[in-house]
Amino acid sequence: MRLSLNITNYSWPDGSRGIAPRLAQIVRAADEGGLDTVWVADHLIQADPTSTPGAEMLEAYTTLGFLAALTERVRIGTMVTGVTYRPPSMLIKAVTTLDVLSGGRAWLGIGAGYHEMEARSMDLPLPPVAERFERLEETLRLAIQMWSGDDSPFEGRHYRLAYPVNNPPAVRLPHPPILLGGMGETKTLRFVARYADACNLFDIPDGGQTVRRKLDVLARHCEEAGRPYGEIEKTLSTRLESGETSEAFVERCAALAALGIEHVVVITAGPWTEDAVATLAAAVPALDRI
């Protein structure tokens, strides 16, 4: 089982001057501790439910470039980018650039988007839900085209590109892995089966009923798409509880593995600490055996 951390909160007690050194400590500890990926939330205002909208928040792709320069092996990506917040070609180019400069360690983490208050506050486009999913599918199609080296015109309902060249190409082959966030059974999980390399589900305290159902739906979509279900990496986001030991965390992960989860993405209440990262790092050897 793979283990990752997701940075959602930058409100360390030493203010804005302390963000860069604190962030560097966290990502280096993750890199050295054997974690698979460091994710960052992609928002312009703080969306952590344990924080407040006006609290500290960094722009995601600038942050990922900073993290890439500080690390050697850990993968990096957003959990996840709202599809309408950037033009698709700009987003694909940003992920490609990150992949090139990190030596092939970038993810494309993407979803339909949801945050109406953020969109209103920062004048970000957030069209109706149906249109967001149309734009999401077109962006996924365009990403796969551009990463394949096909620079022929792209004609979609919402996006039309005359010359979608992508040079230099990504280092990761066949392309940076695509993770889709969300658990919608009709569209999101169907798009996972058709276009993505990983899904991301949520840890809902119902004894695993929701996760089992969502994975069953994903399996059906894979069958309909003619895609092996085993090709999809099944990730789940959960919270590291205050004071939770690495042993207790490993037990929770073993239960998730029994449901079919292969990669656990961890958030915390408040900003990450080196002690919390050390708890995850101590769990890595046991999770490697699950």
Short mmCIF file of C-alpha atoms in Angstrom, two decimals:
data_model
loop_
_atom_site.label_atom_id
_atom_site.label_comp_id
_atom_site.label_asym_id
_atom_site.label_seq_id
_atom_site.Cartn_x
_atom_site.Cartn_y
_atom_site.Cartn_z
CA MET A 1 0.00 0.00 0.00
CA ARG A 2 1.23 3.47 -0.91
CA LEU A 3 1.07 6.35 1.56
CA SER A 4 0.92 10.08 0.81
CA LEU A 5 0.25 13.33 2.60
CA ASN A 6 -1.91 16.22 1.44
CA ILE A 7 -1.00 19.75 2.52
CA THR A 8 -4.20 21.76 2.95
CA ASN A 9 -3.21 24.29 5.64
CA TYR A 10 -0.31 26.76 5.73
CA SER A 11 -1.10 28.52 9.02
CA TRP A 12 2.09 27.76 10.90
CA PRO A 13 2.51 29.96 13.98
CA ASP A 14 5.47 31.97 12.68
CA GLY A 15 3.55 33.80 9.94
CA SER A 16 4.24 34.26 6.24
CA ARG A 17 8.03 34.43 6.64
CA GLY A 18 7.94 31.02 8.23
CA ILE A 19 5.88 29.30 5.52
CA ALA A 20 8.78 28.50 3.18
CA PRO A 21 11.08 26.94 5.82
CA ARG A 22 8.22 25.03 7.46
CA LEU A 23 7.02 23.73 4.10
CA ALA A 24 10.56 22.72 3.21
CA GLN A 25 10.86 20.74 6.46
CA ILE A 26 7.62 18.88 5.79
CA VAL A 27 8.32 17.94 2.19
CA ARG A 28 11.91 16.89 2.88
CA ALA A 29 10.72 14.71 5.76
CA ALA A 30 8.16 13.12 3.43
CA ASP A 31 10.80 12.57 0.75
CA GLU A 32 13.25 11.00 3.16
CA GLY A 33 10.54 9.03 4.99
CA GLY A 34 9.49 6.98 1.99
CA LEU A 35 6.10 8.56 1.32
CA ASP A 36 4.79 8.17 -2.21
CA THR A 37 3.40 11.63 -2.98
CA VAL A 38 3.07 15.09 -1.50
CA TRP A 39 -0.20 16.64 -2.64
CA VAL A 40 -1.30 20.24 -2.25
CA ALA A 41 -4.84 21.61 -2.32
CA ASP A 42 -5.58 23.79 -5.35
CA HIS A 43 -7.45 26.80 -4.00
CA LEU A 44 -6.89 30.55 -3.92
CA ILE A 45 -8.65 30.93 -0.59
CA GLN A 46 -8.41 28.56 2.35
CA ALA A 47 -10.92 25.70 2.02
CA ASP A 48 -9.83 23.51 4.94
CA PRO A 49 -12.99 23.03 7.06
CA THR A 50 -10.87 23.29 10.22
CA SER A 51 -9.63 26.75 9.13
CA THR A 52 -11.22 29.98 7.88
CA PRO A 53 -11.49 31.37 4.31
CA GLY A 54 -9.15 34.26 5.06
CA ALA A 55 -6.33 32.12 6.41
CA GLU A 56 -3.04 31.56 4.61
CA MET A 57 -3.23 29.77 1.23
CA LEU A 58 -0.60 29.29 -1.47
CA GLU A 59 -1.20 28.95 -5.22
CA ALA A 60 -0.78 25.28 -6.03
CA TYR A 61 1.47 25.05 -9.08
CA THR A 62 3.95 27.65 -7.86
CA THR A 63 4.11 25.66 -4.63
CA LEU A 64 4.67 22.38 -6.48
CA GLY A 65 7.60 23.89 -8.37
CA PHE A 66 9.11 24.87 -5.01
CA LEU A 67 8.56 21.35 -3.68
CA ALA A 68 10.09 19.76 -6.78
CA ALA A 69 13.33 21.66 -6.25
CA LEU A 70 13.55 20.49 -2.63
CA THR A 71 13.01 16.77 -3.20
CA GLU A 72 14.49 13.85 -5.11
CA ARG A 73 12.03 10.93 -5.17
CA VAL A 74 8.59 11.84 -3.79
CA ARG A 75 5.89 12.47 -6.39
CA ILE A 76 3.95 15.74 -6.42
CA GLY A 77 0.52 16.89 -7.56
CA THR A 78 -2.71 18.67 -6.71
CA MET A 79 -5.55 17.07 -4.79
CA VAL A 80 -7.25 18.30 -6.95
CA THR A 81 -7.41 21.07 -9.56
CA GLY A 82 -10.87 22.38 -10.43
CA VAL A 83 -11.06 21.96 -14.21
CA THR A 84 -12.49 25.41 -14.99
CA TYR A 85 -9.94 27.40 -12.99
CA ARG A 86 -7.29 27.32 -15.74
CA PRO A 87 -7.45 27.03 -19.53
CA PRO A 88 -6.82 23.35 -20.34
CA SER A 89 -3.69 23.98 -22.42
CA MET A 90 -2.20 26.06 -19.60
CA LEU A 91 -2.96 23.34 -17.05
CA ILE A 92 -1.50 20.57 -19.22
CA LYS A 93 1.58 22.67 -19.91
CA ALA A 94 2.01 23.37 -16.19
CA VAL A 95 1.86 19.66 -15.32
CA THR A 96 4.23 18.82 -18.18
CA THR A 97 6.67 21.49 -17.02
CA LEU A 98 6.48 20.14 -13.48
CA ASP A 99 7.13 16.63 -14.78
CA VAL A 100 10.15 17.72 -16.84
CA LEU A 101 11.73 19.74 -14.03
CA SER A 102 11.07 17.07 -11.38
CA GLY A 103 12.42 14.20 -13.47
CA GLY A 104 9.06 12.53 -14.07
CA ARG A 105 7.38 12.92 -10.67
CA ALA A 106 4.27 14.95 -11.55
CA TRP A 107 0.60 13.95 -11.27
CA LEU A 108 -2.37 15.58 -12.95
CA GLY A 109 -4.91 15.68 -10.13
CA ILE A 110 -8.19 17.04 -11.47
CA GLY A 111 -11.92 17.22 -10.80
CA ALA A 112 -15.04 19.07 -11.85
CA GLY A 113 -14.71 21.69 -9.09
CA TYR A 114 -17.23 22.64 -6.44
CA HIS A 115 -16.28 25.72 -4.40
CA GLU A 116 -18.93 28.35 -5.20
CA MET A 117 -17.85 30.79 -2.50
CA GLU A 118 -14.25 30.73 -3.73
CA ALA A 119 -15.36 31.26 -7.33
CA ARG A 120 -17.49 34.26 -6.35
CA SER A 121 -14.81 35.68 -4.07
CA MET A 122 -11.97 35.45 -6.60
CA ASP A 123 -13.91 35.80 -9.88
CA LEU A 124 -13.06 32.27 -11.00
CA PRO A 125 -15.20 30.52 -13.61
CA LEU A 126 -17.55 27.91 -12.18
CA PRO A 127 -20.28 27.11 -14.72
CA PRO A 128 -23.22 24.80 -13.96
CA VAL A 129 -22.39 21.24 -12.95
CA ALA A 130 -23.30 19.63 -16.28
CA GLU A 131 -21.04 22.02 -18.17
CA ARG A 132 -18.18 21.47 -15.73
CA PHE A 133 -18.28 17.75 -16.45
CA GLU A 134 -18.34 18.42 -20.20
CA ARG A 135 -15.27 20.59 -19.79
CA LEU A 136 -13.63 17.97 -17.58
CA GLU A 137 -14.02 15.28 -20.22
CA GLU A 138 -12.68 17.55 -22.96
CA THR A 139 -9.69 18.48 -20.81
CA LEU A 140 -8.92 14.81 -20.19
CA ARG A 141 -9.14 14.07 -23.91
CA LEU A 142 -6.89 17.02 -24.69
CA ALA A 143 -4.32 16.01 -22.07
CA ILE A 144 -4.02 12.52 -23.50
CA GLN A 145 -3.74 13.94 -27.03
CA MET A 146 -1.06 16.48 -26.13
CA TRP A 147 0.92 13.94 -24.10
CA SER A 148 0.83 11.53 -27.04
CA GLY A 149 2.63 14.11 -29.19
CA ASP A 150 -0.40 14.69 -31.41
CA ASP A 151 -0.49 18.41 -32.24
CA SER A 152 -3.40 18.20 -34.69
CA PRO A 153 -6.32 20.59 -34.10
CA PHE A 154 -8.57 19.77 -31.17
CA GLU A 155 -12.27 20.40 -31.68
CA GLY A 156 -14.52 20.15 -28.66
CA ARG A 157 -17.76 21.77 -27.66
CA HIS A 158 -16.02 24.14 -25.23
CA TYR A 159 -12.35 24.07 -26.28
CA ARG A 160 -10.86 24.49 -29.75
CA LEU A 161 -7.10 24.47 -30.18
CA ALA A 162 -5.52 25.02 -33.59
CA TYR A 163 -2.05 23.72 -32.70
CA PRO A 164 -1.84 22.01 -29.27
CA VAL A 165 1.90 21.41 -29.32
CA ASN A 166 3.51 20.19 -26.10
CA ASN A 167 7.29 20.45 -26.28
CA PRO A 168 9.33 19.45 -24.35
CA PRO A 169 7.31 16.29 -23.78
CA ALA A 170 6.71 14.87 -20.34
CA VAL A 171 9.44 12.63 -18.88
CA ARG A 172 6.99 10.11 -17.40
CA LEU A 173 5.80 7.60 -19.98
CA PRO A 174 3.28 7.24 -21.43
CA HIS A 175 2.34 10.44 -19.59
CA PRO A 176 2.04 11.87 -16.06
CA PRO A 177 -0.56 9.80 -14.21
CA ILE A 178 -4.06 11.25 -14.05
CA LEU A 179 -6.00 11.15 -10.78
CA LEU A 180 -9.67 12.08 -10.74
CA GLY A 181 -11.13 13.33 -7.47
CA GLY A 182 -14.73 12.63 -6.53
CA MET A 183 -17.11 9.72 -6.08
CA GLY A 184 -19.94 10.48 -8.51
CA GLU A 185 -21.14 7.20 -9.94
CA THR A 186 -22.59 8.43 -13.22
CA LYS A 187 -19.83 10.69 -14.52
CA THR A 188 -16.73 10.88 -12.30
CA LEU A 189 -16.17 7.14 -11.94
CA ARG A 190 -17.05 6.59 -15.59
CA PHE A 191 -14.39 9.15 -16.56
CA VAL A 192 -11.92 7.34 -14.29
CA ALA A 193 -12.54 4.12 -16.21
CA ARG A 194 -12.11 5.85 -19.57
CA TYR A 195 -9.29 8.29 -19.00
CA ALA A 196 -7.60 8.16 -15.58
CA ASP A 197 -4.91 6.18 -13.82
CA ALA A 198 -6.29 6.66 -10.30
CA CYS A 199 -9.47 7.57 -8.45
CA ASN A 200 -9.74 9.28 -5.07
CA LEU A 201 -12.49 8.32 -2.64
CA PHE A 202 -13.34 9.68 0.80
CA ASP A 203 -13.11 7.87 4.12
CA ILE A 204 -16.74 7.76 5.22
CA PRO A 205 -17.35 6.15 8.66
CA ASP A 206 -19.93 3.56 7.60
CA GLY A 207 -17.97 0.34 7.92
CA GLY A 208 -16.74 0.50 4.34
CA GLN A 209 -20.18 0.29 2.70
CA THR A 210 -19.70 3.42 0.59
CA VAL A 211 -16.18 2.51 -0.53
CA ARG A 212 -17.28 -0.99 -1.53
CA ARG A 213 -20.19 0.40 -3.54
CA LYS A 214 -18.07 3.00 -5.31
CA LEU A 215 -15.43 0.43 -6.25
CA ASP A 216 -18.13 -1.91 -7.54
CA VAL A 217 -19.45 0.91 -9.72
CA LEU A 218 -15.94 1.65 -10.96
CA ALA A 219 -15.45 -2.02 -11.83
CA ARG A 220 -18.65 -1.97 -13.89
CA HIS A 221 -17.56 1.17 -15.73
CA CYS A 222 -14.19 -0.47 -16.47
CA GLU A 223 -15.94 -3.51 -17.88
CA GLU A 224 -18.13 -1.33 -20.10
CA ALA A 225 -15.06 0.61 -21.29
CA GLY A 226 -13.08 -2.58 -21.96
CA ARG A 227 -10.46 -1.53 -19.43
CA PRO A 228 -8.88 -3.83 -16.83
CA TYR A 229 -10.08 -2.75 -13.39
CA GLY A 230 -6.64 -3.51 -11.99
CA GLU A 231 -5.11 -0.70 -14.07
CA ILE A 232 -6.84 1.90 -11.85
CA GLU A 233 -5.04 2.88 -8.64
CA LYS A 234 -7.63 3.13 -5.87
CA THR A 235 -6.75 5.96 -3.49
CA LEU A 236 -8.64 7.18 -0.44
CA SER A 237 -8.31 10.38 1.59
CA THR A 238 -8.41 10.12 5.38
CA ARG A 239 -7.40 12.19 8.38
CA LEU A 240 -4.55 11.44 10.79
CA GLU A 241 -6.15 11.82 14.19
CA SER A 242 -4.46 13.84 16.93
CA GLY A 243 -2.19 11.53 18.93
CA GLU A 244 -2.75 8.56 16.62
CA THR A 245 0.20 6.18 16.68
CA SER A 246 1.78 4.65 13.61
CA GLU A 247 0.63 1.21 14.80
CA ALA A 248 -2.99 2.33 15.06
CA PHE A 249 -2.75 4.02 11.68
CA VAL A 250 -1.38 0.83 10.09
CA GLU A 251 -4.37 -1.09 11.48
CA ARG A 252 -6.73 1.39 9.85
CA CYS A 253 -4.87 1.09 6.56
CA ALA A 254 -5.05 -2.70 6.68
CA ALA A 255 -8.83 -2.44 6.99
CA LEU A 256 -8.89 -0.10 3.99
CA ALA A 257 -6.74 -2.49 1.99
CA ALA A 258 -9.29 -5.21 2.69
CA LEU A 259 -11.87 -3.00 0.96
CA GLY A 260 -9.65 -2.67 -2.12
CA ILE A 261 -7.81 0.57 -1.38
CA GLU A 262 -4.18 0.65 -2.57
CA HIS A 263 -3.04 4.18 -1.72
CA VAL A 264 -3.96 6.25 1.34
CA VAL A 265 -3.75 10.07 1.20
CA VAL A 266 -3.57 11.68 4.62
CA ILE A 267 -4.65 15.13 5.81
CA THR A 268 -4.39 16.68 9.26
CA ALA A 269 -6.38 19.20 11.25
CA GLY A 270 -4.23 22.31 10.94
CA PRO A 271 -0.79 22.49 9.33
CA TRP A 272 1.48 19.47 9.12
CA THR A 273 4.20 19.00 11.73
CA GLU A 274 7.41 17.02 11.49
CA ASP A 275 6.10 14.72 14.24
CA ALA A 276 2.99 13.93 12.19
CA VAL A 277 5.10 13.18 9.12
CA ALA A 278 7.31 10.96 11.28
CA THR A 279 4.19 9.00 12.32
CA LEU A 280 3.44 8.31 8.66
CA ALA A 281 7.06 7.49 7.85
CA ALA A 282 7.13 4.95 10.69
CA ALA A 283 4.10 3.24 9.10
CA VAL A 284 5.67 2.89 5.65
CA PRO A 285 7.59 -0.38 6.25
CA ALA A 286 4.45 -2.12 7.54
CA LEU A 287 2.33 -0.76 4.70
CA ASP A 288 4.87 -2.03 2.16
CA ARG A 289 3.92 -5.53 3.29
CA ILE A 290 0.15 -5.04 2.92
#
